[in-house]
PDB file of C-alpha atoms in Angstrom:
ATOM      1  CA  MET A  55     -89.538 -48.218-114.354  1.00  0.00           C
ATOM      2  CA  THR A  56     -92.768 -46.723-113.745  1.00  0.00           C
ATOM      3  CA  ARG A  57     -96.253 -47.622-114.577  1.00  0.00           C
ATOM      4  CA  GLU A  58     -99.065 -45.787-115.739  1.00  0.00           C
ATOM      5  CA  ILE A  59    -102.607 -47.040-116.715  1.00  0.00           C
ATOM      6  CA  ILE A  60    -104.066 -45.266-119.477  1.00  0.00           C
ATOM      7  CA  ASN A  61    -108.065 -45.092-119.528  1.00  0.00           C
ATOM      8  CA  SER A  62    -109.471 -42.700-122.018  1.00  0.00           C
ATOM      9  CA  SER A  63    -113.357 -41.826-121.362  1.00  0.00           C
ATOM     10  CA  ARG A  64    -114.084 -40.922-125.001  1.00  0.00           C
ATOM     11  CA  VAL A  65    -113.459 -44.870-124.956  1.00  0.00           C
ATOM     12  CA  THR A  66    -115.980 -48.036-124.595  1.00  0.00           C
ATOM     13  CA  PRO A  67    -115.168 -49.264-120.863  1.00  0.00           C
ATOM     14  CA  MET A  68    -113.976 -52.897-120.934  1.00  0.00           C
ATOM     15  CA  ARG A  69    -116.097 -55.636-119.554  1.00  0.00           C
ATOM     16  CA  SER A  70    -112.878 -58.289-118.810  1.00  0.00           C
ATOM     17  CA  ALA A  71    -109.662 -57.355-115.877  1.00  0.00           C
ATOM     18  CA  VAL A  72    -107.668 -54.994-118.560  1.00  0.00           C
ATOM     19  CA  ASN A  73    -107.205 -51.458-118.919  1.00  0.00           C
ATOM     20  CA  HIS A  74    -107.003 -49.727-122.410  1.00  0.00           C
ATOM     21  CA  ALA A  75    -103.531 -49.354-122.059  1.00  0.00           C
ATOM     22  CA  VAL A  76    -100.545 -49.408-120.073  1.00  0.00           C
ATOM     23  CA  LYS A  77     -97.105 -46.861-120.773  1.00  0.00           C
ATOM     24  CA  SER A  78     -94.229 -47.862-119.647  1.00  0.00           C
ATOM     25  CA  GLY A  79     -90.167 -47.702-120.614  1.00  0.00           C
ATOM     26  CA  GLY A  80     -91.123 -44.944-123.664  1.00  0.00           C
ATOM     27  CA  PHE A  81     -93.474 -46.685-124.949  1.00  0.00           C
ATOM     28  CA  VAL A  82     -97.448 -47.028-124.991  1.00  0.00           C
ATOM     29  CA  PHE A  83     -99.407 -50.759-124.777  1.00  0.00           C
ATOM     30  CA  VAL A  84    -102.501 -50.468-126.296  1.00  0.00           C
ATOM     31  CA  THR A  85    -105.006 -53.758-125.798  1.00  0.00           C
ATOM     32  CA  GLY A  86    -106.546 -54.963-128.033  1.00  0.00           C
ATOM     33  CA  VAL A  87    -109.157 -52.009-129.243  1.00  0.00           C
ATOM     34  CA  THR A  88    -112.611 -52.983-130.587  1.00  0.00           C
ATOM     35  CA  PRO A  89    -115.365 -51.170-132.623  1.00  0.00           C
ATOM     36  CA  PHE A  90    -117.425 -50.020-130.003  1.00  0.00           C
ATOM     37  CA  ARG A  91    -119.049 -46.671-130.679  1.00  0.00           C
ATOM     38  CA  GLY A  92    -119.768 -44.977-126.961  1.00  0.00           C
ATOM     39  CA  ALA A  93    -118.791 -44.134-123.848  1.00  0.00           C
ATOM     40  CA  GLU A  94    -121.030 -46.725-121.851  1.00  0.00           C
ATOM     41  CA  ARG A  95    -120.460 -49.737-122.060  1.00  0.00           C
ATOM     42  CA  MET A  96    -124.825 -50.584-121.631  1.00  0.00           C
ATOM     43  CA  THR A  97    -125.638 -47.992-124.719  1.00  0.00           C
ATOM     44  CA  ALA A  98    -122.595 -48.933-126.274  1.00  0.00           C
ATOM     45  CA  THR A  99    -123.272 -49.874-130.389  1.00  0.00           C
ATOM     46  CA  ILE A 100    -121.626 -51.971-132.901  1.00  0.00           C
ATOM     47  CA  ASP A 101    -121.510 -51.125-137.300  1.00  0.00           C
ATOM     48  CA  LYS A 102    -122.978 -54.855-137.473  1.00  0.00           C
ATOM     49  CA  GLY A 103    -121.643 -56.455-140.748  1.00  0.00           C
ATOM     50  CA  ASP A 104    -119.774 -53.158-142.411  1.00  0.00           C
ATOM     51  CA  LEU A 105    -116.053 -53.904-142.196  1.00  0.00           C
ATOM     52  CA  VAL A 106    -114.961 -50.439-142.981  1.00  0.00           C
ATOM     53  CA  ALA A 107    -116.860 -49.014-140.429  1.00  0.00           C
ATOM     54  CA  GLN A 108    -115.664 -51.077-137.555  1.00  0.00           C
ATOM     55  CA  ILE A 109    -112.554 -50.327-139.013  1.00  0.00           C
ATOM     56  CA  HIS A 110    -113.077 -46.170-138.575  1.00  0.00           C
ATOM     57  CA  GLN A 111    -114.168 -47.000-135.129  1.00  0.00           C
ATOM     58  CA  VAL A 112    -111.429 -49.278-134.333  1.00  0.00           C
ATOM     59  CA  MET A 113    -108.991 -46.044-135.186  1.00  0.00           C
ATOM     60  CA  LYS A 114    -110.641 -43.674-133.372  1.00  0.00           C
ATOM     61  CA  ASN A 115    -111.131 -45.548-130.582  1.00  0.00           C
ATOM     62  CA  MET A 116    -106.934 -46.040-130.979  1.00  0.00           C
ATOM     63  CA  GLN A 117    -106.930 -42.407-131.249  1.00  0.00           C
ATOM     64  CA  ALA A 118    -108.635 -41.461-128.461  1.00  0.00           C
ATOM     65  CA  ILE A 119    -106.528 -43.664-126.110  1.00  0.00           C
ATOM     66  CA  LEU A 120    -102.831 -42.509-127.959  1.00  0.00           C
ATOM     67  CA  GLU A 121    -104.734 -39.172-126.888  1.00  0.00           C
ATOM     68  CA  GLU A 122    -104.511 -40.146-123.399  1.00  0.00           C
ATOM     69  CA  ALA A 123    -101.530 -41.165-123.080  1.00  0.00           C
ATOM     70  CA  GLY A 124     -99.752 -38.240-125.164  1.00  0.00           C
ATOM     71  CA  THR A 125     -98.996 -39.833-127.718  1.00  0.00           C
ATOM     72  CA  SER A 126    -100.715 -40.182-131.361  1.00  0.00           C
ATOM     73  CA  LEU A 127    -101.223 -42.973-134.509  1.00  0.00           C
ATOM     74  CA  ASP A 128     -97.954 -41.406-136.121  1.00  0.00           C
ATOM     75  CA  ARG A 129     -95.937 -42.753-132.951  1.00  0.00           C
ATOM     76  CA  ALA A 130     -97.373 -46.286-133.583  1.00  0.00           C
ATOM     77  CA  VAL A 131     -94.549 -48.557-134.481  1.00  0.00           C
ATOM     78  CA  LYS A 132     -96.393 -52.316-133.519  1.00  0.00           C
ATOM     79  CA  MET A 133     -99.889 -53.081-134.782  1.00  0.00           C
ATOM     80  CA  ASN A 134    -101.357 -56.336-134.433  1.00  0.00           C
ATOM     81  CA  ILE A 135    -104.504 -57.088-136.666  1.00  0.00           C
ATOM     82  CA  ALA A 136    -107.381 -59.679-136.077  1.00  0.00           C
ATOM     83  CA  LEU A 137    -109.554 -60.115-139.217  1.00  0.00           C
ATOM     84  CA  THR A 138    -112.556 -62.282-138.581  1.00  0.00           C
ATOM     85  CA  ASP A 139    -112.367 -62.687-142.759  1.00  0.00           C
ATOM     86  CA  MET A 140    -108.666 -62.567-144.474  1.00  0.00           C
ATOM     87  CA  SER A 141    -110.615 -62.681-147.715  1.00  0.00           C
ATOM     88  CA  ARG A 142    -111.273 -58.692-146.594  1.00  0.00           C
ATOM     89  CA  TYR A 143    -107.749 -57.778-146.409  1.00  0.00           C
ATOM     90  CA  ALA A 144    -107.482 -55.406-149.332  1.00  0.00           C
ATOM     91  CA  GLU A 145    -110.252 -53.644-148.062  1.00  0.00           C
ATOM     92  CA  PHE A 146    -109.095 -54.074-144.472  1.00  0.00           C
ATOM     93  CA  ASP A 147    -105.873 -52.200-146.027  1.00  0.00           C
ATOM     94  CA  ALA A 148    -107.199 -49.677-147.931  1.00  0.00           C
ATOM     95  CA  THR A 149    -109.348 -47.966-145.174  1.00  0.00           C
ATOM     96  CA  PHE A 150    -106.490 -48.701-142.668  1.00  0.00           C
ATOM     97  CA  ARG A 151    -103.640 -46.926-144.357  1.00  0.00           C
ATOM     98  CA  THR A 152    -105.760 -43.581-144.695  1.00  0.00           C
ATOM     99  CA  TYR A 153    -104.721 -42.995-140.859  1.00  0.00           C
ATOM    100  CA  PHE A 154    -101.314 -43.000-141.694  1.00  0.00           C
ATOM    101  CA  ALA A 155     -98.964 -40.599-143.638  1.00  0.00           C
ATOM    102  CA  GLU A 156     -97.445 -42.554-146.721  1.00  0.00           C
ATOM    103  CA  GLY A 157     -94.418 -44.119-145.530  1.00  0.00           C
ATOM    104  CA  ASN A 158     -95.029 -43.711-141.738  1.00  0.00           C
ATOM    105  CA  PHE A 159     -96.962 -47.230-141.381  1.00  0.00           C
ATOM    106  CA  PRO A 160     -96.362 -49.106-138.589  1.00  0.00           C
ATOM    107  CA  ALA A 161     -94.646 -52.646-138.355  1.00  0.00           C
ATOM    108  CA  ARG A 162     -98.368 -54.732-138.396  1.00  0.00           C
ATOM    109  CA  GLN A 163     -99.176 -58.720-138.740  1.00  0.00           C
ATOM    110  CA  THR A 164    -102.807 -59.156-139.919  1.00  0.00           C
ATOM    111  CA  THR A 165    -104.351 -62.474-138.930  1.00  0.00           C
ATOM    112  CA  GLU A 166    -107.316 -64.549-139.636  1.00  0.00           C
ATOM    113  CA  SER A 167    -109.282 -65.222-136.138  1.00  0.00           C
ATOM    114  CA  ALA A 168    -112.662 -66.634-136.388  1.00  0.00           C
ATOM    115  CA  ARG A 169    -113.707 -65.736-133.193  1.00  0.00           C
ATOM    116  CA  LEU A 170    -113.633 -62.219-131.408  1.00  0.00           C
ATOM    117  CA  ALA A 171    -114.618 -60.810-127.923  1.00  0.00           C
ATOM    118  CA  HIS A 172    -118.145 -60.666-129.087  1.00  0.00           C
ATOM    119  CA  PRO A 173    -120.315 -62.159-132.396  1.00  0.00           C
ATOM    120  CA  ASP A 174    -120.645 -58.758-134.034  1.00  0.00           C
ATOM    121  CA  PHE A 175    -117.277 -57.915-134.004  1.00  0.00           C
ATOM    122  CA  LEU A 176    -115.273 -58.390-137.397  1.00  0.00           C
ATOM    123  CA  VAL A 177    -111.715 -56.831-136.486  1.00  0.00           C
ATOM    124  CA  SER A 178    -109.590 -55.976-133.625  1.00  0.00           C
ATOM    125  CA  ILE A 179    -106.143 -54.287-133.100  1.00  0.00           C
ATOM    126  CA  ASP A 180    -103.555 -53.801-130.430  1.00  0.00           C
ATOM    127  CA  CYS A 181    -100.809 -51.033-130.543  1.00  0.00           C
ATOM    128  CA  ILE A 182     -97.547 -50.111-129.284  1.00  0.00           C
ATOM    129  CA  ALA A 183     -96.553 -46.672-130.330  1.00  0.00           C
ATOM    130  CA  GLU A 184     -93.622 -44.248-128.666  1.00  0.00           C
ATOM    131  CA  ALA A 185     -94.411 -42.300-125.886  1.00  0.00           C
TER     132      ALA A 185
END
């Protein structure tokens, strides 16, 4: 089975020992995507306190990573969402659903995480998609 490392030049580089995604076995496994905006780590920005803006940025980053891997959101089969405040689930869901055709939603689990990798992150999403 071949394994291909995927990193998108349109997404902020990871600072930890992790890549944006790995393509293997007919699937693309995307690391938890964050709401950083910008392709340079030192100048990347975050929409602090704005959940909807952060969701849009995460999904934009996700699309860039999936495109780099030769696939797209419409081929997503499973996503795991980490929210720092589950009381904002309805707000999250209303924004998230705009990225998919009605009825073509991926399987999904949403959990509350008191603390994400950066103190200003409100959301992080990982994904498994068909290659």
